[in-house]
PDB file of C-alpha atoms in Angstrom:
ATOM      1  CA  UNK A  77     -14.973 -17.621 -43.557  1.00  0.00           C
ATOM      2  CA  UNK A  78     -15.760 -16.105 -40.069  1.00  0.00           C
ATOM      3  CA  UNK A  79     -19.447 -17.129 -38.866  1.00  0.00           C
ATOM      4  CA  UNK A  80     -19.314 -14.592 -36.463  1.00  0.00           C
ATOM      5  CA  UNK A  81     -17.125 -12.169 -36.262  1.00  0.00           C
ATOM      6  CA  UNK A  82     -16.286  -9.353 -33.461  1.00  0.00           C
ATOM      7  CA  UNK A  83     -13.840  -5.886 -33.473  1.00  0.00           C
ATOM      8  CA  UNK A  84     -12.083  -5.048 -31.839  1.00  0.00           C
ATOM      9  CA  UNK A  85     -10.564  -8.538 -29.914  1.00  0.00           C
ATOM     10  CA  UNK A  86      -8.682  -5.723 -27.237  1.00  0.00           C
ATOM     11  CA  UNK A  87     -10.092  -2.818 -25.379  1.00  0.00           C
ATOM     12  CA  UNK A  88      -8.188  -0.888 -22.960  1.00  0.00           C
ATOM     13  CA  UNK A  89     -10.228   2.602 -22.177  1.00  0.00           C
ATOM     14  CA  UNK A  90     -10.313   5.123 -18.901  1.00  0.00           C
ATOM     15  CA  UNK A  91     -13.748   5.634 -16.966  1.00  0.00           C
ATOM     16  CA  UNK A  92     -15.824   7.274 -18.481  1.00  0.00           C
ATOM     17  CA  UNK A  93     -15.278   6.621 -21.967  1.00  0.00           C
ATOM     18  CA  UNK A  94     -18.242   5.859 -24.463  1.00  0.00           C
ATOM     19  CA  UNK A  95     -16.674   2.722 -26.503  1.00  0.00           C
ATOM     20  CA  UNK A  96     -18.632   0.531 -29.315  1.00  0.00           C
ATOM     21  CA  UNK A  97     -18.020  -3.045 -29.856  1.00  0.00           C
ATOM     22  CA  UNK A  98     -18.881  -4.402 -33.477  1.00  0.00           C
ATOM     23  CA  UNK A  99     -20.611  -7.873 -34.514  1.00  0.00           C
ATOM     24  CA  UNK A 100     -21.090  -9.068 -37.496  1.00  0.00           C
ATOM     25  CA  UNK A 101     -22.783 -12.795 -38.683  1.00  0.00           C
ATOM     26  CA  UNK A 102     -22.748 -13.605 -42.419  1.00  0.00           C
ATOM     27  CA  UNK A 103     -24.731 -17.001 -41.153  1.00  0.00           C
ATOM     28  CA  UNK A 104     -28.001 -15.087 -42.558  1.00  0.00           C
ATOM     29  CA  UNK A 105     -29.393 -15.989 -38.683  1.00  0.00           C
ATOM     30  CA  UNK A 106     -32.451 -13.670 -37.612  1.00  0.00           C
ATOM     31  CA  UNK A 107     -31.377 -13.405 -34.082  1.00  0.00           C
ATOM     32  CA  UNK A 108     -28.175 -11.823 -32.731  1.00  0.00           C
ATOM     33  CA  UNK A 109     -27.492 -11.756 -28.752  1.00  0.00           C
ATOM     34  CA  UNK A 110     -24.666 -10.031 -26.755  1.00  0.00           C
ATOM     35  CA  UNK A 111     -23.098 -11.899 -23.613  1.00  0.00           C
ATOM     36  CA  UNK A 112     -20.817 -10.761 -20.746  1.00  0.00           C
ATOM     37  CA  UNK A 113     -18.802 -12.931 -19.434  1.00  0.00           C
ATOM     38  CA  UNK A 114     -17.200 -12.170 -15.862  1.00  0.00           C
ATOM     39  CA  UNK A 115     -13.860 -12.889 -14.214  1.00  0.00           C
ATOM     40  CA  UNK A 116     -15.615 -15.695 -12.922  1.00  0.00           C
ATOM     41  CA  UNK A 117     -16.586 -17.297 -16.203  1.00  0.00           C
ATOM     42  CA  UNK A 118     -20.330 -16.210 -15.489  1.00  0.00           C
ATOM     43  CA  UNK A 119     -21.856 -15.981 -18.617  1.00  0.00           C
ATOM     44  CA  UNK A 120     -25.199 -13.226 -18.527  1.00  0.00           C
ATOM     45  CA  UNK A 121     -27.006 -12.620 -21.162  1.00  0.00           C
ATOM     46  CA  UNK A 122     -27.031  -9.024 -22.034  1.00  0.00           C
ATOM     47  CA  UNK A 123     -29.900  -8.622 -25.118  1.00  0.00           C
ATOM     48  CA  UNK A 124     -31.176 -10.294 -27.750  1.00  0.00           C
ATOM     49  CA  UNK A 125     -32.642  -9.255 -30.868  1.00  0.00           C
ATOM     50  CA  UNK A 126     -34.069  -9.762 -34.148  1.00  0.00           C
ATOM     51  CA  UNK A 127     -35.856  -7.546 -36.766  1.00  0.00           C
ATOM     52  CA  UNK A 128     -39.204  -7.145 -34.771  1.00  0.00           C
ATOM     53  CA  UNK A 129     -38.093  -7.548 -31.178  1.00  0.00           C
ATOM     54  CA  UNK A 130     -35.224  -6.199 -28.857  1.00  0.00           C
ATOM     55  CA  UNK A 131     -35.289  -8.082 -25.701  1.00  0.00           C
ATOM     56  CA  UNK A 132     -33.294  -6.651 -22.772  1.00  0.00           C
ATOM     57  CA  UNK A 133     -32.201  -8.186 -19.799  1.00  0.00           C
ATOM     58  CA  UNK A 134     -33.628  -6.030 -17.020  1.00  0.00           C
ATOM     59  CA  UNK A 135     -30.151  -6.279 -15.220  1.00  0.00           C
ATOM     60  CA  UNK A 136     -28.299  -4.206 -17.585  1.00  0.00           C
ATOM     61  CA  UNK A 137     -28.019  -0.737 -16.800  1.00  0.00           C
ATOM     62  CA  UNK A 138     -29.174   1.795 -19.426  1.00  0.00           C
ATOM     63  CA  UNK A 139     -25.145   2.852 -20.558  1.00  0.00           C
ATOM     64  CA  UNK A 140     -25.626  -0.350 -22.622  1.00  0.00           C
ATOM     65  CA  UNK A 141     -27.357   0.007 -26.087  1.00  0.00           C
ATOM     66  CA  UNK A 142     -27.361  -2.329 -29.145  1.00  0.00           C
ATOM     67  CA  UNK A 143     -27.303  -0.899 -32.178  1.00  0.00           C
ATOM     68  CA  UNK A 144     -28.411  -3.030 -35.489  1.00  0.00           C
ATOM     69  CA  UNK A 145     -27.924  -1.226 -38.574  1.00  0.00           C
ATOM     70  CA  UNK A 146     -28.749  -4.162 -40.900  1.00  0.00           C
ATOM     71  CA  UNK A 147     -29.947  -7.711 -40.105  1.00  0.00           C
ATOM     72  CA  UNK A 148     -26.151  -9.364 -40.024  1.00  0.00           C
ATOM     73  CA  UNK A 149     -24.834  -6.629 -37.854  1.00  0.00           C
ATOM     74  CA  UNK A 150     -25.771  -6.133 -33.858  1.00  0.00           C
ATOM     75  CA  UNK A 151     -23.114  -3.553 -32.136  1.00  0.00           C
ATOM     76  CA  UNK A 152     -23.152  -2.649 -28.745  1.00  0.00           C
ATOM     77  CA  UNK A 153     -22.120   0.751 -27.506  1.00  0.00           C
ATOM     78  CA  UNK A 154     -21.069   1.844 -23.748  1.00  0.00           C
ATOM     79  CA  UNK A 155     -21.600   5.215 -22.633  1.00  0.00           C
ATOM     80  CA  UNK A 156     -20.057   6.296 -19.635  1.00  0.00           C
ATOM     81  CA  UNK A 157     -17.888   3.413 -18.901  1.00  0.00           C
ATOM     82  CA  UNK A 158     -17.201   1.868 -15.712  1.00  0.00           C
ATOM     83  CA  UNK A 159     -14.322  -0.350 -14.082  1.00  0.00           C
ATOM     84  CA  UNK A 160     -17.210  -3.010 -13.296  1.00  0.00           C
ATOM     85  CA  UNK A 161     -17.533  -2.795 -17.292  1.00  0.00           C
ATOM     86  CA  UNK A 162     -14.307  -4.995 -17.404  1.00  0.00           C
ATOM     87  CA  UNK A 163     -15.365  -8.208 -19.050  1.00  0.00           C
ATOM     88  CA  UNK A 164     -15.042  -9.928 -21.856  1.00  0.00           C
ATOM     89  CA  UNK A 165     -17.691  -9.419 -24.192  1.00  0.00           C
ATOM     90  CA  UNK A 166     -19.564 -12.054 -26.324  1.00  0.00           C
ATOM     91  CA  UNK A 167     -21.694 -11.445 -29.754  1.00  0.00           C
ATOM     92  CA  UNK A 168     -23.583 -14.447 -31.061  1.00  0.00           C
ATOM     93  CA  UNK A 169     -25.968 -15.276 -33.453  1.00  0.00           C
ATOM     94  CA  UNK A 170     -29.023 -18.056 -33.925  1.00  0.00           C
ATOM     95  CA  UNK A 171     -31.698 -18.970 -36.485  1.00  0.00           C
ATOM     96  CA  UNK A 172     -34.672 -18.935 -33.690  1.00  0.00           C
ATOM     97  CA  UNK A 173     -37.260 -21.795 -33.888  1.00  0.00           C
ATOM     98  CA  UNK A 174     -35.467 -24.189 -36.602  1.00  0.00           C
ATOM     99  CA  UNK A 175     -32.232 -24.934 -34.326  1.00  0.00           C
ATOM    100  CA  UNK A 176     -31.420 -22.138 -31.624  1.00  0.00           C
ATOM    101  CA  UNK A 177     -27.980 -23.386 -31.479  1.00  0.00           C
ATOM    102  CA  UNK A 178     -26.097 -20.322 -30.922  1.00  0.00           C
ATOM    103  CA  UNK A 179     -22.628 -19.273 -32.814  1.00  0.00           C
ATOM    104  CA  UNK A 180     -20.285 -17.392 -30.372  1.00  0.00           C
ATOM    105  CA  UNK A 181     -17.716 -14.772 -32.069  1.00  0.00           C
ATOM    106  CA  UNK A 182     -14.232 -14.485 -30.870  1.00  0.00           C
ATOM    107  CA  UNK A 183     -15.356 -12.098 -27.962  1.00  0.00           C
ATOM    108  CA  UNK A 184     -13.705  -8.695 -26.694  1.00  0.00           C
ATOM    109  CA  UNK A 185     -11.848  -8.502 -23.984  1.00  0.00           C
ATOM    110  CA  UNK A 186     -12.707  -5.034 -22.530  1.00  0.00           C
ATOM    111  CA  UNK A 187     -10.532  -3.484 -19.686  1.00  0.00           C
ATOM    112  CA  UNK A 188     -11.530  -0.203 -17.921  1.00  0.00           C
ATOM    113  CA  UNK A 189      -8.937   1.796 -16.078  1.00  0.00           C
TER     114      UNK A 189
ATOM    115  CA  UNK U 244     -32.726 -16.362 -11.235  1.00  0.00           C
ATOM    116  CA  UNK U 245     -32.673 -18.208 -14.527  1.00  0.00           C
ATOM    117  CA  UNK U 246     -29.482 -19.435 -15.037  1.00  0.00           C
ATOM    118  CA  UNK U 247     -28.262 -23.011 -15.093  1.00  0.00           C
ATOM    119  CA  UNK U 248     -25.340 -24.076 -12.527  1.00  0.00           C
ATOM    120  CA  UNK U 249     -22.958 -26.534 -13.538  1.00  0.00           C
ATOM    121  CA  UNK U 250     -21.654 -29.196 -11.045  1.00  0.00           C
ATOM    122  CA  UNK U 251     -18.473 -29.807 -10.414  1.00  0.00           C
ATOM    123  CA  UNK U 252     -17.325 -26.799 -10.753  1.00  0.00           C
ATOM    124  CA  UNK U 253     -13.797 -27.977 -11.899  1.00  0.00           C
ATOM    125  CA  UNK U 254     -12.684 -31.688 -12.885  1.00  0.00           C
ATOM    126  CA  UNK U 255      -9.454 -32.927 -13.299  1.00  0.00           C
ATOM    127  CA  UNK U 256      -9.538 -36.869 -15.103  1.00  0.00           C
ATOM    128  CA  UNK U 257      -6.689 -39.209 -16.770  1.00  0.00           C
ATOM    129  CA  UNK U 258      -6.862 -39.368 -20.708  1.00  0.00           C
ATOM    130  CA  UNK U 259      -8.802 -42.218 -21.541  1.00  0.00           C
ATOM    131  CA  UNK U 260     -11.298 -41.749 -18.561  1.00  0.00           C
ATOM    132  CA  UNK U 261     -14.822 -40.657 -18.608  1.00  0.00           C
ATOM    133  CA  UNK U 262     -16.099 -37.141 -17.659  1.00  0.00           C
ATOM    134  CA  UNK U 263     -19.416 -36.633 -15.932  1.00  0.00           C
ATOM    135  CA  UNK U 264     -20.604 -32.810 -15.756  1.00  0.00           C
ATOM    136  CA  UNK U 265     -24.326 -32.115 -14.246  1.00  0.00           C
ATOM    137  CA  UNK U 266     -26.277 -28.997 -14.356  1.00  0.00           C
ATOM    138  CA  UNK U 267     -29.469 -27.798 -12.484  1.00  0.00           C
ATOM    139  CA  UNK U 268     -31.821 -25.062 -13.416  1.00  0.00           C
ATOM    140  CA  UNK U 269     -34.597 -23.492 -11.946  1.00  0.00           C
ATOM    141  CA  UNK U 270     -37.657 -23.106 -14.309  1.00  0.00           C
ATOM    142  CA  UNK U 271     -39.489 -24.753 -17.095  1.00  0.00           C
ATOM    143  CA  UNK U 272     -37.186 -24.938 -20.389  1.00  0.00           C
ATOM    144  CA  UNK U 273     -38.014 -25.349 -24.021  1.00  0.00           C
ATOM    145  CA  UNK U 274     -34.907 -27.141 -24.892  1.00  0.00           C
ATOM    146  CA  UNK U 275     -31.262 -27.438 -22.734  1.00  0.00           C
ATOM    147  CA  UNK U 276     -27.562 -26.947 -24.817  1.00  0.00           C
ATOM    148  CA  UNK U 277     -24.404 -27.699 -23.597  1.00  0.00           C
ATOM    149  CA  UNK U 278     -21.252 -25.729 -25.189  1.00  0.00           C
ATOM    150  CA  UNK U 279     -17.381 -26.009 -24.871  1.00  0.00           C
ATOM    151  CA  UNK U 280     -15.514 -23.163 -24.517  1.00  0.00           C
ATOM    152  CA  UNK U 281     -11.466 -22.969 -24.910  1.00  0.00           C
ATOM    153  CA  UNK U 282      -9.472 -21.045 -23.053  1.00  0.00           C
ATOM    154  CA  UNK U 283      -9.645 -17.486 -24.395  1.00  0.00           C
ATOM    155  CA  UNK U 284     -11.867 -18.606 -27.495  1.00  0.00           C
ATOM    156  CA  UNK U 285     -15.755 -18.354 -27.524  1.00  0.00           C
ATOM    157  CA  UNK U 286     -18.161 -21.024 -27.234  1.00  0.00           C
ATOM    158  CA  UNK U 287     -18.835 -23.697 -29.108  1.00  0.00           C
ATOM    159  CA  UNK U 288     -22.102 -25.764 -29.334  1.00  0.00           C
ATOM    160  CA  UNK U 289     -22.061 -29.021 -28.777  1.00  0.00           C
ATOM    161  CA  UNK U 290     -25.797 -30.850 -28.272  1.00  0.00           C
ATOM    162  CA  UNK U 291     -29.071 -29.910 -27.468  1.00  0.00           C
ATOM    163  CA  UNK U 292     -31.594 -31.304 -26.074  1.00  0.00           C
ATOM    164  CA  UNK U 293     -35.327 -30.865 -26.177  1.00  0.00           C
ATOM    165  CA  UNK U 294     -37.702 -30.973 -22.687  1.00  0.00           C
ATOM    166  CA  UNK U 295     -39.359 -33.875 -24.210  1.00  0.00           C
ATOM    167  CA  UNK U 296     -36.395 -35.834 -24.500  1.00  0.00           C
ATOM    168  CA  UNK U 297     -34.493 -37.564 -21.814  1.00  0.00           C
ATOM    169  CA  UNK U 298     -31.223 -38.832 -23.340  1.00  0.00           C
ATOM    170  CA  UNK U 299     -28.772 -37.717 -26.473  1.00  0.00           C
ATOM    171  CA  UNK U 300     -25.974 -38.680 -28.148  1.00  0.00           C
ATOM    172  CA  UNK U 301     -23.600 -36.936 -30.740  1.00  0.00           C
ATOM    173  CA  UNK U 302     -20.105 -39.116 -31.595  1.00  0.00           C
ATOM    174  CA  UNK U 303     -18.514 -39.505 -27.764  1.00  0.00           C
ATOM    175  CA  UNK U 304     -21.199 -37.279 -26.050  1.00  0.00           C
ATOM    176  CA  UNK U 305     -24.166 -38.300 -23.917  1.00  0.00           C
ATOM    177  CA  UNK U 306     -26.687 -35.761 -22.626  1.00  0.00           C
ATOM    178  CA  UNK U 307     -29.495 -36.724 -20.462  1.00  0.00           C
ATOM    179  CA  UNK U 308     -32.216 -34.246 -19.165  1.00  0.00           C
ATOM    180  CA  UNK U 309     -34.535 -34.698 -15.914  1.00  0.00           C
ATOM    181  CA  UNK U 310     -37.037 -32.371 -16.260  1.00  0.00           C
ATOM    182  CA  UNK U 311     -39.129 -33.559 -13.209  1.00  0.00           C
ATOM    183  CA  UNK U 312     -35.708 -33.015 -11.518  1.00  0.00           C
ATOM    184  CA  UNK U 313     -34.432 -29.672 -13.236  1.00  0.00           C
ATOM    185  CA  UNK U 314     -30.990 -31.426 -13.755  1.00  0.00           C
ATOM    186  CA  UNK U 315     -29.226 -32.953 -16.718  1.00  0.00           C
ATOM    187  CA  UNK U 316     -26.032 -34.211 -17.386  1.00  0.00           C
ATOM    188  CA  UNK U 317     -23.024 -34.351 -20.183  1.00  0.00           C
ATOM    189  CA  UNK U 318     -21.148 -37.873 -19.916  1.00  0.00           C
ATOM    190  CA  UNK U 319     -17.351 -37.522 -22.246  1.00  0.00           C
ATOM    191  CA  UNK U 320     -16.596 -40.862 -23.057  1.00  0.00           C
ATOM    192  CA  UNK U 321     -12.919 -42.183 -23.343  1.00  0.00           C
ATOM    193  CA  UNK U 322     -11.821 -38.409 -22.828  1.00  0.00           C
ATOM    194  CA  UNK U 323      -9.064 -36.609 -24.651  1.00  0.00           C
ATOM    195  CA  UNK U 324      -6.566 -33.991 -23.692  1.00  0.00           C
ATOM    196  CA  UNK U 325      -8.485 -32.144 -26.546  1.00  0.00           C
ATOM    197  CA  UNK U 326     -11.325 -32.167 -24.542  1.00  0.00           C
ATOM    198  CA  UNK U 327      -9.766 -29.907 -21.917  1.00  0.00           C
ATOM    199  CA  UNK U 328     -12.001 -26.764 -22.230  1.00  0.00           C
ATOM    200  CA  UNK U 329     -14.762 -25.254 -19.916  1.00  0.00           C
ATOM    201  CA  UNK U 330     -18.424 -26.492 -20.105  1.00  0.00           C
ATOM    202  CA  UNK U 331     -21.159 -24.436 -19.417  1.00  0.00           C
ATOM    203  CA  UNK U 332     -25.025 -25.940 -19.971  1.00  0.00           C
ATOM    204  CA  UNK U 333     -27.830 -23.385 -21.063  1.00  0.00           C
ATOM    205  CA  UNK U 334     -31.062 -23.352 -20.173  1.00  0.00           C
ATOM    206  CA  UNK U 335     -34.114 -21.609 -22.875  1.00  0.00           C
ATOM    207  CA  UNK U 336     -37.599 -20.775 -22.186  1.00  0.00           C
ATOM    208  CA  UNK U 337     -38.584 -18.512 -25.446  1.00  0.00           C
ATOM    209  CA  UNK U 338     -36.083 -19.563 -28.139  1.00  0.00           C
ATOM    210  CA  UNK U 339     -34.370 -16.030 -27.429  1.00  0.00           C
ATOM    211  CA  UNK U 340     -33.333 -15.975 -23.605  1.00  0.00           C
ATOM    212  CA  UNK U 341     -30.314 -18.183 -23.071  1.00  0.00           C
ATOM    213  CA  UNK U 342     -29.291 -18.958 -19.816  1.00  0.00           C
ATOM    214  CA  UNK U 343     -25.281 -19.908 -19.061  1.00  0.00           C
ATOM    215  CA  UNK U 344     -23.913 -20.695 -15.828  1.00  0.00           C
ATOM    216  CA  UNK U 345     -19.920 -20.510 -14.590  1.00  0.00           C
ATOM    217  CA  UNK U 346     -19.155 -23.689 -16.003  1.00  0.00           C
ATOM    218  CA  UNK U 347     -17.689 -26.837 -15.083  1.00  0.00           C
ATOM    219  CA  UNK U 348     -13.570 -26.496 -15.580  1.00  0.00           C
ATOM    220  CA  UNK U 349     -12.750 -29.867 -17.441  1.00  0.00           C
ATOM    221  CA  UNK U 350      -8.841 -30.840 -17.356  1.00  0.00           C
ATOM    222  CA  UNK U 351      -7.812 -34.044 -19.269  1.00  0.00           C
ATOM    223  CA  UNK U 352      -4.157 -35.494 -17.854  1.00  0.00           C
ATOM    224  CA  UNK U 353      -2.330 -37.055 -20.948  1.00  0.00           C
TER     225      UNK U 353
END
């Protein structure tokens, strides 16, 4: 069984696109996070969030917005895409304050064109 | 900024060899991790260490944290060609900000 799984593992999309990446964790974790990763291998956190707090990293512009219908699910949507958008994206998961050892999904690999 | 930086930035060893990655951060930290990431796969935990610790070990791993120093380090021992991969260290102040770097580039030479 997948930990932590992602869909789709491709996206290719024009500017200006709104596009959602799914997560999903059947670990029963209470905290999700997403990650960007650059073409550089730079890793930035994006948010993090559990069932009582969404933390953003003030970096991130606004066109990013997690979305968490239930506790095992964390999706990020992208309105308005942009070429800089090309990354690949990470979702991962962690039970806060008994191990915070995070589980990484597969990623996406989003291109913008 | 927050984030760790991992030093060197790529390594390239002979099987058998150990490997020796450092990484330096800039605030105080709850607890340090260190992941391995293969090449188009995500990461992969692989130890962590608290700030009131100063050295770790998991099977062929060794992590030692400075905290007076901002700095630890990840020793491989008797490396492996399966231990080519990219290793990035993580820094966390709240339990729910995690801090990556670029990673150190590890290449084992069969």
């Amino acid at each position: 069984d997948t930990a932590v799984s992602q869909t789709p593992k491709y996206l290719v999309t024009q500017m200006g696109n709104d596009k959602s990446i799914k997560c999903e964790q059947n670990l029963g974790h209470d905290t999700m996070y997403w990650y960007k990763q650059d073409s550089k291998k730079f890793l930035k956190i994006m948010f993090s969030y559990n069932n009582k707090e969404l933390i953003i990293n003030e970096t991130v512009p606004n066109r990013f917005s997690p979305k968490s219908p239930d506790k095992a699910h964390l999706n990020l949507h992208i309105n308005s895409l942009e070429l800089g958008d090309s990354a690949v994206y990470f979702c991962a998961s962690s039970q806060v304050r008994t191990s915070y050892e995070q589980y990484f999904g597969p990623g996406t690999r989003l291109t913008v064109t | 900024s927050q984030q760790g930086e991992e030093d060197p930035q790529a390594l390239s060893i002979q099987e058998g060899e150990n490997a020796t990655m450092n990484c330096s951060y800039k605030t105080s930290i709850n607890n340090l991790q260190w992941y391995r990431q293969n090449s188009g796969r995500g990461l992969v935990h692989l130890i962590l260490i608290r700030s009131n610790e100063r050295e770790k070990h998991s099977g062929r791993l060794r992590v030692t944290l400075d905290t007076s120093k901002k700095s630890s380090s990840l020793l491989i021992t008797a490396s492996r060609a399966a231990d080519t991969a990219s290793y990035f260290c993580a820094t966390d102040r709240t339990g729910n900000q995690f801090y990556f770097g670029t990673g150190t580039s590890l290449t084992v030479i069969p």
